[in-house]
Tab-separated table of C-alpha atoms and ligand atoms in Angstrom:
chain	number	residue	atom	x	y	z
A	953	MET	CA	8.139	18.132	-26.374
A	954	LYS	CA	9.888	15.007	-25.183
A	955	LYS	CA	13.096	15.978	-23.106
A	956	SER	CA	16.129	13.779	-22.068
A	957	GLN	CA	16.398	15.252	-18.663
A	958	VAL	CA	14.230	17.342	-16.278
A	959	THR	CA	15.128	20.582	-14.731
A	960	VAL	CA	13.804	21.685	-11.243
A	961	GLY	CA	13.414	24.774	-9.162
A	962	ILE	CA	12.422	24.954	-5.592
A	963	ILE	CA	10.860	28.158	-3.994
A	964	GLY	CA	10.865	27.967	-0.281
A	965	PHE	CA	14.059	26.874	1.472
A	966	GLY	CA	12.739	25.803	4.945
A	967	THR	CA	12.442	22.273	6.400
A	968	VAL	CA	10.590	20.727	3.752
A	969	GLY	CA	12.679	22.409	0.946
A	970	THR	CA	15.665	21.323	2.358
A	971	GLY	CA	14.675	17.903	2.370
A	972	VAL	CA	13.712	17.905	-1.118
A	973	ALA	CA	17.221	19.455	-2.230
A	974	ARG	CA	18.885	16.602	-0.029
A	975	ILE	CA	16.984	13.987	-2.020
A	976	LEU	CA	17.769	15.413	-5.358
A	977	LEU	CA	21.381	16.263	-4.983
A	978	GLU	CA	22.229	13.456	-2.525
A	979	LYS	CA	20.365	10.615	-4.337
A	980	LYS	CA	21.051	12.132	-7.772
A	981	ASP	CA	22.417	8.696	-9.179
A	982	GLU	CA	19.875	6.781	-7.690
A	983	LEU	CA	17.164	8.664	-9.130
A	984	LYS	CA	18.902	8.536	-12.533
A	985	ARG	CA	18.858	4.763	-12.302
A	986	ARG	CA	15.202	4.490	-11.226
A	987	LEU	CA	13.790	6.873	-13.739
A	988	GLY	CA	16.086	6.464	-16.871
A	989	PHE	CA	16.954	9.939	-17.180
A	990	PRO	CA	18.602	12.587	-14.951
A	991	LEU	CA	16.559	15.196	-12.800
A	992	VAL	CA	18.638	18.522	-12.316
A	993	LEU	CA	18.009	20.896	-9.410
A	994	SER	CA	19.296	24.202	-10.952
A	995	LYS	CA	17.934	27.117	-8.361
A	996	ILE	CA	16.595	27.216	-4.955
A	997	ALA	CA	14.945	30.575	-4.140
A	998	ASP	CA	14.385	31.944	-0.592
A	999	ILE	CA	14.320	35.149	1.403
A	1000	ASP	CA	16.630	33.928	3.374
A	1001	ILE	CA	19.768	32.578	1.590
A	1002	LYS	CA	22.506	33.466	4.369
A	1003	LYS	CA	21.014	30.986	7.099
A	1004	LYS	CA	22.953	27.992	7.761
A	1005	ARG	CA	21.503	24.701	6.712
A	1006	ASP	CA	22.863	21.489	6.855
A	1007	ILE	CA	23.462	20.732	3.314
A	1008	LYS	CA	26.038	21.036	0.740
A	1009	LEU	CA	24.797	23.012	-2.234
A	1010	PRO	CA	26.417	23.435	-5.762
A	1011	LYS	CA	27.661	26.885	-6.242
A	1012	GLY	CA	25.330	29.702	-7.341
A	1013	ILE	CA	22.214	27.609	-6.774
A	1014	LEU	CA	20.735	30.200	-4.271
A	1015	THR	CA	18.718	33.264	-5.150
A	1016	ASN	CA	16.448	35.339	-3.275
A	1017	ASN	CA	14.394	36.406	-6.230
A	1018	ALA	CA	11.684	33.805	-7.019
A	1019	ASN	CA	11.175	35.301	-10.332
A	1020	GLU	CA	14.643	33.701	-11.323
A	1021	ILE	CA	12.992	30.310	-11.220
A	1022	LEU	CA	9.588	31.491	-12.539
A	1023	ASP	CA	10.911	33.078	-15.555
A	1024	ASP	CA	13.781	30.628	-16.275
A	1025	PRO	CA	13.118	28.896	-19.407
A	1026	GLU	CA	15.246	25.716	-18.747
A	1027	ILE	CA	12.962	25.072	-15.506
A	1028	ASP	CA	10.623	22.232	-15.990
A	1029	ILE	CA	9.067	22.017	-12.712
A	1030	VAL	CA	8.400	24.557	-10.097
A	1031	VAL	CA	8.490	22.875	-6.474
A	1032	GLU	CA	6.324	25.816	-4.213
A	1033	LEU	CA	7.476	24.903	-0.524
A	1034	ILE	CA	6.926	28.429	1.350
A	1035	GLY	CA	3.270	27.708	2.484
A	1036	GLY	CA	0.319	30.048	3.256
A	1037	VAL	CA	-1.785	31.579	0.792
A	1038	HIS	CA	0.406	34.920	-0.104
A	1039	PRO	CA	2.605	34.977	-2.223
A	1040	ALA	CA	2.179	31.314	-2.952
A	1041	LYS	CA	-0.924	31.487	-4.763
A	1042	ASP	CA	0.908	34.306	-7.207
A	1043	PHE	CA	4.102	32.306	-7.589
A	1044	ILE	CA	2.082	29.074	-8.602
A	1045	ILE	CA	-0.354	30.927	-10.846
A	1046	LYS	CA	2.687	32.609	-12.795
A	1047	ALA	CA	4.585	29.186	-12.935
A	1048	ILE	CA	1.545	27.727	-14.769
A	1049	LYS	CA	1.177	30.756	-17.041
A	1050	ASN	CA	4.899	30.246	-17.921
A	1051	GLY	CA	4.255	26.836	-18.817
A	1052	LYS	CA	5.918	25.179	-15.905
A	1053	HIS	CA	4.646	22.074	-14.015
A	1054	VAL	CA	3.985	22.594	-10.218
A	1055	VAL	CA	4.465	20.681	-7.213
A	1056	THR	CA	3.262	21.877	-3.728
A	1057	ALA	CA	2.581	20.919	-0.199
A	1058	ASN	CA	0.343	23.884	0.412
A	1059	LYS	CA	-2.948	22.461	1.989
A	1060	ALA	CA	-4.053	25.756	3.085
A	1061	LEU	CA	-3.605	27.176	-0.237
A	1062	LEU	CA	-5.129	24.411	-1.977
A	1063	ALA	CA	-7.971	24.050	0.697
A	1064	THR	CA	-9.008	27.655	0.143
A	1065	GLU	CA	-8.041	28.501	-3.342
A	1066	GLY	CA	-7.717	24.882	-4.961
A	1067	SER	CA	-10.503	24.806	-7.310
A	1068	ASN	CA	-9.331	27.958	-9.187
A	1069	ILE	CA	-5.972	26.829	-9.062
A	1070	PHE	CA	-6.647	23.304	-10.537
A	1071	ALA	CA	-9.062	25.055	-13.065
A	1072	ILE	CA	-5.913	27.032	-14.323
A	1073	ALA	CA	-3.613	24.281	-14.604
A	1074	LYS	CA	-5.921	22.424	-16.573
A	1075	LYS	CA	-6.552	24.917	-18.764
A	1076	ASN	CA	-2.994	25.458	-19.495
A	1077	LYS	CA	-2.436	21.718	-19.887
A	1078	ILE	CA	-0.153	21.846	-16.824
A	1079	GLU	CA	0.481	18.979	-13.897
A	1080	LEU	CA	-0.147	20.041	-10.408
A	1081	GLY	CA	1.292	17.865	-7.990
A	1082	PHE	CA	-0.056	17.856	-4.277
A	1083	GLU	CA	0.890	14.497	-2.713
A	1084	ALA	CA	2.559	16.313	0.334
A	1085	SER	CA	-0.353	18.307	0.964
A	1086	VAL	CA	-2.258	15.541	2.646
A	1087	ALA	CA	-0.679	13.237	5.564
A	1088	GLY	CA	2.998	13.987	4.501
A	1089	GLY	CA	4.812	10.892	3.804
A	1090	ILE	CA	1.606	8.580	3.306
A	1091	PRO	CA	1.233	8.346	-0.303
A	1092	ILE	CA	-2.680	8.847	0.011
A	1093	ILE	CA	-3.263	10.869	-2.973
A	1094	LYS	CA	-1.709	8.248	-5.195
A	1095	VAL	CA	-3.637	5.499	-3.587
A	1096	VAL	CA	-6.944	7.368	-3.996
A	1097	ARG	CA	-6.336	8.798	-7.314
A	1098	GLU	CA	-4.624	5.787	-9.019
A	1099	ALA	CA	-4.849	2.525	-6.808
A	1100	LEU	CA	-8.338	2.681	-5.931
A	1101	VAL	CA	-9.550	4.024	-9.202
A	1102	GLY	CA	-12.022	1.432	-9.784
A	1103	ASN	CA	-13.858	1.959	-6.388
A	1104	ARG	CA	-16.446	3.810	-5.158
A	1105	ILE	CA	-15.351	5.336	-1.910
A	1106	LYS	CA	-18.140	5.217	0.994
A	1107	THR	CA	-15.796	6.384	4.017
A	1108	VAL	CA	-12.525	8.321	4.169
A	1109	TYR	CA	-11.388	9.108	7.835
A	1110	GLY	CA	-8.054	9.854	9.311
A	1111	ILE	CA	-5.666	11.013	12.048
A	1112	ILE	CA	-3.997	13.694	9.801
A	1113	ASN	CA	-2.747	16.257	12.247
A	1114	GLY	CA	0.613	14.862	14.008
A	1115	THR	CA	0.528	17.937	16.379
A	1116	SER	CA	-2.758	17.205	17.930
A	1117	ASN	CA	-2.270	13.486	17.805
A	1118	TYR	CA	0.813	13.896	19.725
A	1119	ILE	CA	-0.954	16.062	22.459
A	1120	LEU	CA	-3.750	13.650	22.929
A	1121	THR	CA	-1.240	10.609	23.348
A	1122	LYS	CA	0.661	12.585	25.607
A	1123	MET	CA	-2.549	13.388	27.679
A	1124	THR	CA	-3.683	9.780	27.559
A	1125	GLU	CA	-0.216	8.572	28.693
A	1126	GLU	CA	0.844	10.868	31.293
A	1127	LYS	CA	-2.654	12.152	32.419
A	1128	VAL	CA	-1.683	15.688	31.941
A	1129	GLU	CA	-3.745	18.777	30.923
A	1130	PHE	CA	-4.084	19.941	27.470
A	1131	SER	CA	-2.005	23.220	28.061
A	1132	GLN	CA	1.065	21.117	29.263
A	1133	ALA	CA	0.964	18.563	26.604
A	1134	LEU	CA	0.942	21.585	24.275
A	1135	LYS	CA	3.811	23.082	25.743
A	1136	GLU	CA	5.823	19.919	25.407
A	1137	ALA	CA	4.733	19.562	21.462
A	1138	GLN	CA	6.082	23.151	21.300
A	1139	ALA	CA	9.421	22.507	23.053
A	1140	LEU	CA	10.024	19.557	20.916
A	1141	GLY	CA	9.221	21.715	17.620
A	1142	TYR	CA	6.197	19.571	16.559
A	1143	ALA	CA	3.467	22.371	17.268
A	1144	GLU	CA	3.908	25.642	15.429
A	1145	ALA	CA	4.872	28.779	17.611
A	1146	ASP	CA	1.019	29.778	16.797
A	1147	PRO	CA	-0.450	26.205	16.995
A	1148	THR	CA	-4.086	27.415	16.367
A	1149	PHE	CA	-4.291	25.609	12.971
A	1150	ASP	CA	-3.153	22.479	14.452
A	1151	VAL	CA	-5.118	22.249	17.565
A	1152	GLU	CA	-8.364	24.008	16.502
A	1153	GLY	CA	-8.639	21.391	13.508
A	1154	ILE	CA	-8.296	23.870	10.836
A	1155	ASP	CA	-5.032	21.960	9.252
A	1156	SER	CA	-7.302	18.925	9.352
A	1157	ALA	CA	-10.023	20.447	7.773
A	1158	HIS	CA	-7.664	21.715	5.092
A	1159	LYS	CA	-6.499	18.234	4.330
A	1160	LEU	CA	-9.723	16.705	4.423
A	1161	ALA	CA	-11.201	19.186	1.977
A	1162	ILE	CA	-8.540	17.953	-0.598
A	1163	LEU	CA	-8.764	14.366	0.348
A	1164	ALA	CA	-12.832	14.543	-0.121
A	1165	SER	CA	-12.727	16.428	-3.209
A	1166	LEU	CA	-10.446	13.862	-4.806
A	1167	SER	CA	-12.297	10.661	-3.009
A	1168	PHE	CA	-15.746	11.931	-4.171
A	1169	GLY	CA	-15.503	14.175	-7.270
A	1170	ILE	CA	-16.957	17.267	-5.368
A	1171	PRO	CA	-15.922	20.537	-5.077
A	1172	ILE	CA	-12.967	21.565	-2.768
A	1173	SER	CA	-15.476	22.351	0.234
A	1174	PHE	CA	-13.198	23.644	3.203
A	1175	SER	CA	-15.817	26.255	4.061
A	1176	LYS	CA	-18.568	23.803	4.584
A	1177	ILE	CA	-16.414	21.266	7.099
A	1178	TYR	CA	-17.867	21.342	10.548
A	1179	THR	CA	-14.549	22.103	12.283
A	1180	GLU	CA	-13.697	21.365	16.320
A	1181	GLY	CA	-10.356	21.149	17.808
A	1182	ILE	CA	-8.866	19.561	20.893
A	1183	THR	CA	-8.357	22.309	23.239
A	1184	LYS	CA	-11.408	21.468	25.394
A	1185	ILE	CA	-10.648	17.824	25.773
A	1186	THR	CA	-9.402	16.851	29.509
A	1187	PRO	CA	-7.939	13.964	31.161
A	1188	LEU	CA	-11.258	13.528	32.970
A	1189	ASP	CA	-12.962	12.791	29.416
A	1190	ILE	CA	-10.059	10.467	28.367
A	1191	ASP	CA	-10.458	8.614	31.586
A	1192	PHE	CA	-14.106	8.216	31.094
A	1193	ALA	CA	-13.706	7.137	27.286
A	1194	SER	CA	-11.016	4.623	28.301
A	1195	GLU	CA	-13.381	2.947	31.044
A	1196	LEU	CA	-16.278	2.851	28.378
A	1197	GLY	CA	-13.344	1.225	25.993
A	1198	TYR	CA	-12.324	4.173	23.682
A	1199	LYS	CA	-9.593	6.216	22.785
A	1200	ILE	CA	-10.102	10.041	21.784
A	1201	LYS	CA	-8.509	11.267	18.532
A	1202	LEU	CA	-9.145	14.328	16.090
A	1203	LEU	CA	-10.286	12.649	13.248
A	1204	ALA	CA	-11.244	14.168	9.868
A	1205	ILE	CA	-14.307	12.406	8.474
A	1206	ALA	CA	-15.877	12.278	4.910
A	1207	LYS	CA	-18.818	10.135	4.217
A	1208	GLN	CA	-20.727	9.718	1.015
A	1209	GLY	CA	-24.409	8.404	0.701
A	1210	ASN	CA	-27.893	9.057	-0.477
A	1211	GLY	CA	-26.404	11.739	-3.010
A	1212	GLU	CA	-24.686	13.408	-0.077
A	1213	VAL	CA	-21.595	13.731	1.462
A	1214	GLU	CA	-20.859	14.552	5.222
A	1215	LEU	CA	-17.749	16.449	6.304
A	1216	ARG	CA	-16.334	17.048	9.891
A	1217	VAL	CA	-13.098	17.233	11.921
A	1218	HIS	CA	-13.703	16.643	15.712
A	1219	PRO	CA	-12.313	14.943	18.765
A	1220	THR	CA	-13.887	11.564	18.170
A	1221	MET	CA	-14.218	8.205	20.443
A	1222	LEU	CA	-13.049	5.406	18.719
A	1223	PRO	CA	-13.083	1.696	20.016
A	1224	LYS	CA	-9.951	0.946	21.596
A	1225	GLU	CA	-9.573	-2.418	19.219
A	1226	TYR	CA	-9.753	-0.406	16.236
A	1227	LEU	CA	-6.412	-0.253	14.084
A	1228	ILE	CA	-6.190	3.559	13.908
A	1229	SER	CA	-6.980	3.852	17.792
A	1230	ASN	CA	-3.323	2.847	18.202
A	1231	VAL	CA	-2.055	5.379	15.737
A	1232	ASP	CA	0.007	7.448	18.609
A	1233	ARG	CA	2.210	10.462	18.516
A	1234	VAL	CA	3.032	12.338	15.553
A	1235	PHE	CA	2.166	9.554	13.377
A	1236	ASN	CA	-1.010	9.969	10.893
A	1237	ALA	CA	-3.031	7.295	9.348
A	1238	VAL	CA	-6.059	7.319	6.857
A	1239	TYR	CA	-8.644	4.672	6.677
A	1240	ILE	CA	-10.751	4.026	3.571
A	1241	ASP	CA	-13.778	1.899	3.064
A	1242	ALA	CA	-14.462	1.659	-0.668
A	1243	ASP	CA	-16.767	-0.878	-2.723
A	1244	ALA	CA	-14.170	-3.309	-4.317
A	1245	VAL	CA	-11.526	-3.257	-2.003
A	1246	GLY	CA	-13.213	-3.040	1.423
A	1247	ALA	CA	-11.615	-1.454	4.379
A	1248	SER	CA	-7.983	-0.498	4.227
A	1249	LEU	CA	-5.561	1.518	6.229
A	1250	TYR	CA	-2.523	3.552	5.326
A	1251	TYR	CA	-0.392	4.481	8.120
A	1252	GLY	CA	3.226	6.655	8.464
A	1253	ARG	CA	4.771	9.919	9.204
A	1254	GLY	CA	2.638	12.970	8.359
A	1255	ALA	CA	4.871	15.937	8.767
A	1256	GLY	CA	8.592	16.611	9.100
A	1257	GLU	CA	11.546	17.164	6.600
A	1258	MET	CA	12.252	13.787	4.915
A	1259	PRO	CA	8.695	12.199	5.293
A	1260	THR	CA	7.206	15.462	3.395
A	1261	ALA	CA	9.991	15.562	0.883
A	1262	SER	CA	9.452	11.909	0.310
A	1263	ALA	CA	5.936	12.850	-0.855
A	1264	VAL	CA	7.192	15.975	-2.881
A	1265	MET	CA	9.823	13.719	-4.698
A	1266	SER	CA	7.033	11.259	-5.975
A	1267	ASP	CA	5.362	14.000	-7.510
A	1268	ILE	CA	8.289	15.527	-9.047
A	1269	ALA	CA	9.265	12.063	-10.286
A	1270	ASP	CA	5.764	11.428	-11.722
A	1271	ILE	CA	5.671	14.671	-13.604
A	1272	ALA	CA	9.258	14.296	-14.783
A	1273	ARG	CA	8.146	10.821	-16.155
A	1274	ASN	CA	5.419	12.382	-18.103
A	1275	ILE	CA	7.424	15.259	-19.523
A	1276	THR	CA	10.212	12.535	-20.857
A	1277	THR	CA	7.446	10.242	-22.261
A	1278	GLY	CA	5.487	13.057	-23.889
A	1279	SER	CA	2.430	12.111	-21.580
A	1280	VAL	CA	1.649	15.241	-19.636
A	1281	GLY	CA	-1.924	15.052	-18.499
A	1282	ARG	CA	-1.641	11.327	-18.163
A	1283	ILE	CA	-3.581	11.577	-14.673
A	1284	GLN	CA	-6.254	14.220	-14.243
A	1285	GLY	CA	-5.657	16.841	-11.222
A	1286	ILE	CA	-8.169	16.390	-8.677
A	1287	GLY	CA	-11.079	15.191	-11.046
A	1288	MET	CA	-13.870	17.596	-10.201
A	1289	PRO	CA	-16.863	17.031	-12.245
A	1290	GLU	CA	-18.101	20.274	-14.098
A	1291	LYS	CA	-21.518	19.873	-12.472
A	1292	PRO	CA	-21.294	17.898	-9.279
A	1293	ASN	CA	-24.358	16.384	-8.392
A	1294	VAL	CA	-23.556	15.545	-4.692
A	1295	ARG	CA	-24.764	17.837	-1.867
A	1296	ILE	CA	-22.799	18.642	1.263
A	1297	LYS	CA	-24.895	17.275	4.322
A	1298	HIS	CA	-25.907	20.366	6.614
A	1299	THR	CA	-23.931	19.613	9.999
A	1300	ASP	CA	-27.627	19.441	11.630
A	1301	ASP	CA	-28.422	16.328	9.818
A	1302	ILE	CA	-25.392	14.341	10.866
A	1303	VAL	CA	-26.053	11.017	12.568
A	1304	SER	CA	-23.836	9.799	15.423
A	1305	ARG	CA	-23.211	8.172	18.641
A	1306	TYR	CA	-22.403	10.748	21.311
A	1307	TYR	CA	-20.871	10.915	24.638
A	1308	PHE	CA	-21.892	13.525	27.235
A	1309	ARG	CA	-20.582	14.835	30.286
A	1310	PHE	CA	-22.253	16.939	32.645
A	1311	TRP	CA	-21.628	18.305	36.154
A	1312	ALA	CA	-24.552	17.534	38.005
A	1313	ILE	CA	-25.727	17.908	41.626
A	1314	ASP	CA	-26.093	14.506	42.886
A	1315	LYS	CA	-29.672	14.824	44.168
A	1316	PRO	CA	-33.197	12.954	43.522
A	1317	GLY	CA	-34.559	13.469	40.509
A	1318	VAL	CA	-31.525	14.735	38.233
A	1319	LEU	CA	-30.959	11.679	36.158
A	1320	SER	CA	-34.433	11.527	35.257
A	1321	LYS	CA	-34.950	15.111	34.109
A	1322	ILE	CA	-32.047	14.973	31.829
A	1323	ALA	CA	-32.983	11.478	30.754
A	1324	GLY	CA	-36.268	13.064	30.135
A	1325	ILE	CA	-35.020	15.846	27.908
A	1326	LEU	CA	-32.900	13.459	25.746
A	1327	GLY	CA	-35.877	11.095	25.327
A	1328	ALA	CA	-38.193	13.974	24.246
A	1329	HIS	CA	-35.560	14.897	21.683
A	1330	ASN	CA	-35.475	11.163	20.285
A	1331	ILE	CA	-32.065	10.535	22.068
A	1332	SER	CA	-31.759	7.153	23.464
A	1333	ILE	CA	-29.442	6.526	26.206
A	1334	GLU	CA	-27.076	3.616	25.905
A	1335	SER	CA	-25.189	3.826	29.245
A	1336	VAL	CA	-24.491	5.882	32.201
A	1337	ILE	CA	-21.779	6.388	34.595
A	1338	GLN	CA	-21.994	8.276	37.854
A	1339	LYS	CA	-19.557	7.311	40.615
A	1340	VAL	CA	-18.571	9.890	43.099
A	1341	ARG	CA	-20.931	11.082	45.597
A	1342	LYS	CA	-20.411	14.548	47.027
A	1343	LYS	CA	-23.618	15.861	48.641
A	1344	GLU	CA	-24.935	19.103	47.181
A	1345	LYS	CA	-21.752	19.145	45.096
A	1346	ALA	CA	-21.595	18.848	41.259
A	1347	VAL	CA	-20.275	15.689	40.170
A	1348	PRO	CA	-19.455	14.482	36.518
A	1349	LEU	CA	-22.278	12.530	35.215
A	1350	VAL	CA	-21.470	10.612	31.755
A	1351	MET	CA	-24.047	9.123	29.326
A	1352	MET	CA	-23.428	7.206	26.016
A	1353	THR	CA	-26.207	7.356	23.539
A	1354	HIS	CA	-27.330	5.415	20.221
A	1355	GLU	CA	-27.376	6.986	17.178
A	1356	ALA	CA	-28.947	10.540	17.390
A	1357	ARG	CA	-29.161	13.553	15.074
A	1358	GLU	CA	-27.174	16.488	15.818
A	1359	ARG	CA	-30.047	19.141	15.514
A	1360	ASP	CA	-31.707	17.095	18.215
A	1361	VAL	CA	-28.418	16.837	20.515
A	1362	ARG	CA	-27.875	20.469	20.305
A	1363	ALA	CA	-31.617	21.388	21.089
A	1364	ALA	CA	-31.329	18.869	24.042
A	1365	LEU	CA	-28.360	19.904	25.295
A	1366	LYS	CA	-29.426	23.615	25.194
A	1367	LYS	CA	-32.139	22.911	27.608
A	1368	ILE	CA	-30.236	20.610	29.905
A	1369	ASP	CA	-27.435	23.434	30.364
A	1370	LYS	CA	-30.148	25.646	31.633
A	1371	LEU	CA	-31.212	23.338	34.318
A	1372	PRO	CA	-30.622	24.454	38.042
A	1373	LEU	CA	-28.985	21.410	38.990
A	1374	VAL	CA	-26.530	21.092	36.017
A	1375	SER	CA	-23.441	23.382	36.349
A	1376	GLY	CA	-21.692	24.952	33.129
A	1377	LYS	CA	-21.837	23.391	29.438
A	1378	ALA	CA	-22.050	19.658	28.744
A	1379	THR	CA	-19.079	18.293	27.219
A	1380	VAL	CA	-19.935	16.558	23.906
A	1381	ILE	CA	-17.796	14.091	22.028
A	1382	ARG	CA	-18.972	12.237	18.873
A	1383	VAL	CA	-18.301	8.722	18.682
A	1384	GLU	CA	-17.196	6.710	15.411
A	1385	ALA	CA	-18.054	3.185	15.911
A	1386	ARG	CA	-20.584	0.512	14.175
A	1387	GLU	CA	-23.307	-0.122	16.785
A	1388	GLU	CA	-23.130	-3.995	17.615
B	1264	HSE	N1	1.158	20.917	11.303
B	1264	HSE	C1	0.871	19.779	10.581
B	1264	HSE	C2	0.898	18.348	11.454
B	1264	HSE	C3	2.124	19.447	9.581
B	1264	HSE	O1	1.061	18.718	12.599
B	1264	HSE	O2	0.476	17.320	10.996
B	1264	HSE	C4	2.084	18.670	8.506
B	1264	HSE	O3	0.967	19.236	7.747
């Protein structure tokens, strides 16, 4: 049924919820002019409706009962902004079953339960907007799903966690340790009180799972993503990387080729001259290489009240347009095929260039021993740095490799780490760069 106005209810009145309410209320007239019909925010639900928020609300709009939105026959679109899996999942499923369209920013939920939720939405002919779930204010879902629809995407990689990018930027610019940079990020409110999801790469992997599914038509494969965070990165490695012409970024990488897709999140050395290497602080960027358009890069704010609200608003407007024109379902959800014929590459089979840093005793024969083990595992060395000389003491020994296979690298490092002249475990950073 076509409607002349669209009514919205928001569940979750935190940072992003406040931003979305602000846009809907303060830009009411502009939105009506742009859309050609009014968008009405009728209810906002949150467990805490007493908290002071810097926004003027119409009387009676707040409720602490989400069911007042989920069961309200007047509400067309439910915006879920509470985050986490429970009770967000139950609210979304109830909204769908009650015939309401849904907009969510919930990357953790979609990455882990998304296949089921998208299937339920499709079955019930409900639209599920998720623009805000990946890279905040950057309209990357719209880019992949609509703007690049005529492309076969080969590579998508991105800096999609602002907190870890802020920390790495601090460590690079001020030569401080990870723990100090993290404290500063927390003091500024960038990192969560429990920053595990940000610094261990989990938040990036959630977003990559969604982006890769959309880009390659594969099931949402969060559990198959190789994930490594930034907690072991040191200023020493950042310095060596710089000397070699690279910056270290937490990169979420998805590549398609030969019927396989590889998915990984880890600290990555990128040539300084790449545009994405200069995406610093809390900014995000997504690089896409596709067959028709070639290489393209999308840059912007990946988190925060208004950038994320901007993305949520884009979904609300799209769905509202479809409701008022009788074209619900115009754009497919995540577009997963029933029987995907693409395999997720095993981590062991990933091919990359590598940076290794060992602590080695500066004695004759150490270098040849390490090089010998690498050679025996088909790992070819591109360059070596060893500068300091402290007799009988361990000094950093850095090696860059040509392309090598992850399985061979692990086997070689297992042997090298056991050498009596090498102390501790090697630091390994993968390099994302075209071989010249
Ligand atoms: N914790 C996330 C980040 C927030 O730092 O990017 C946005 O998803």
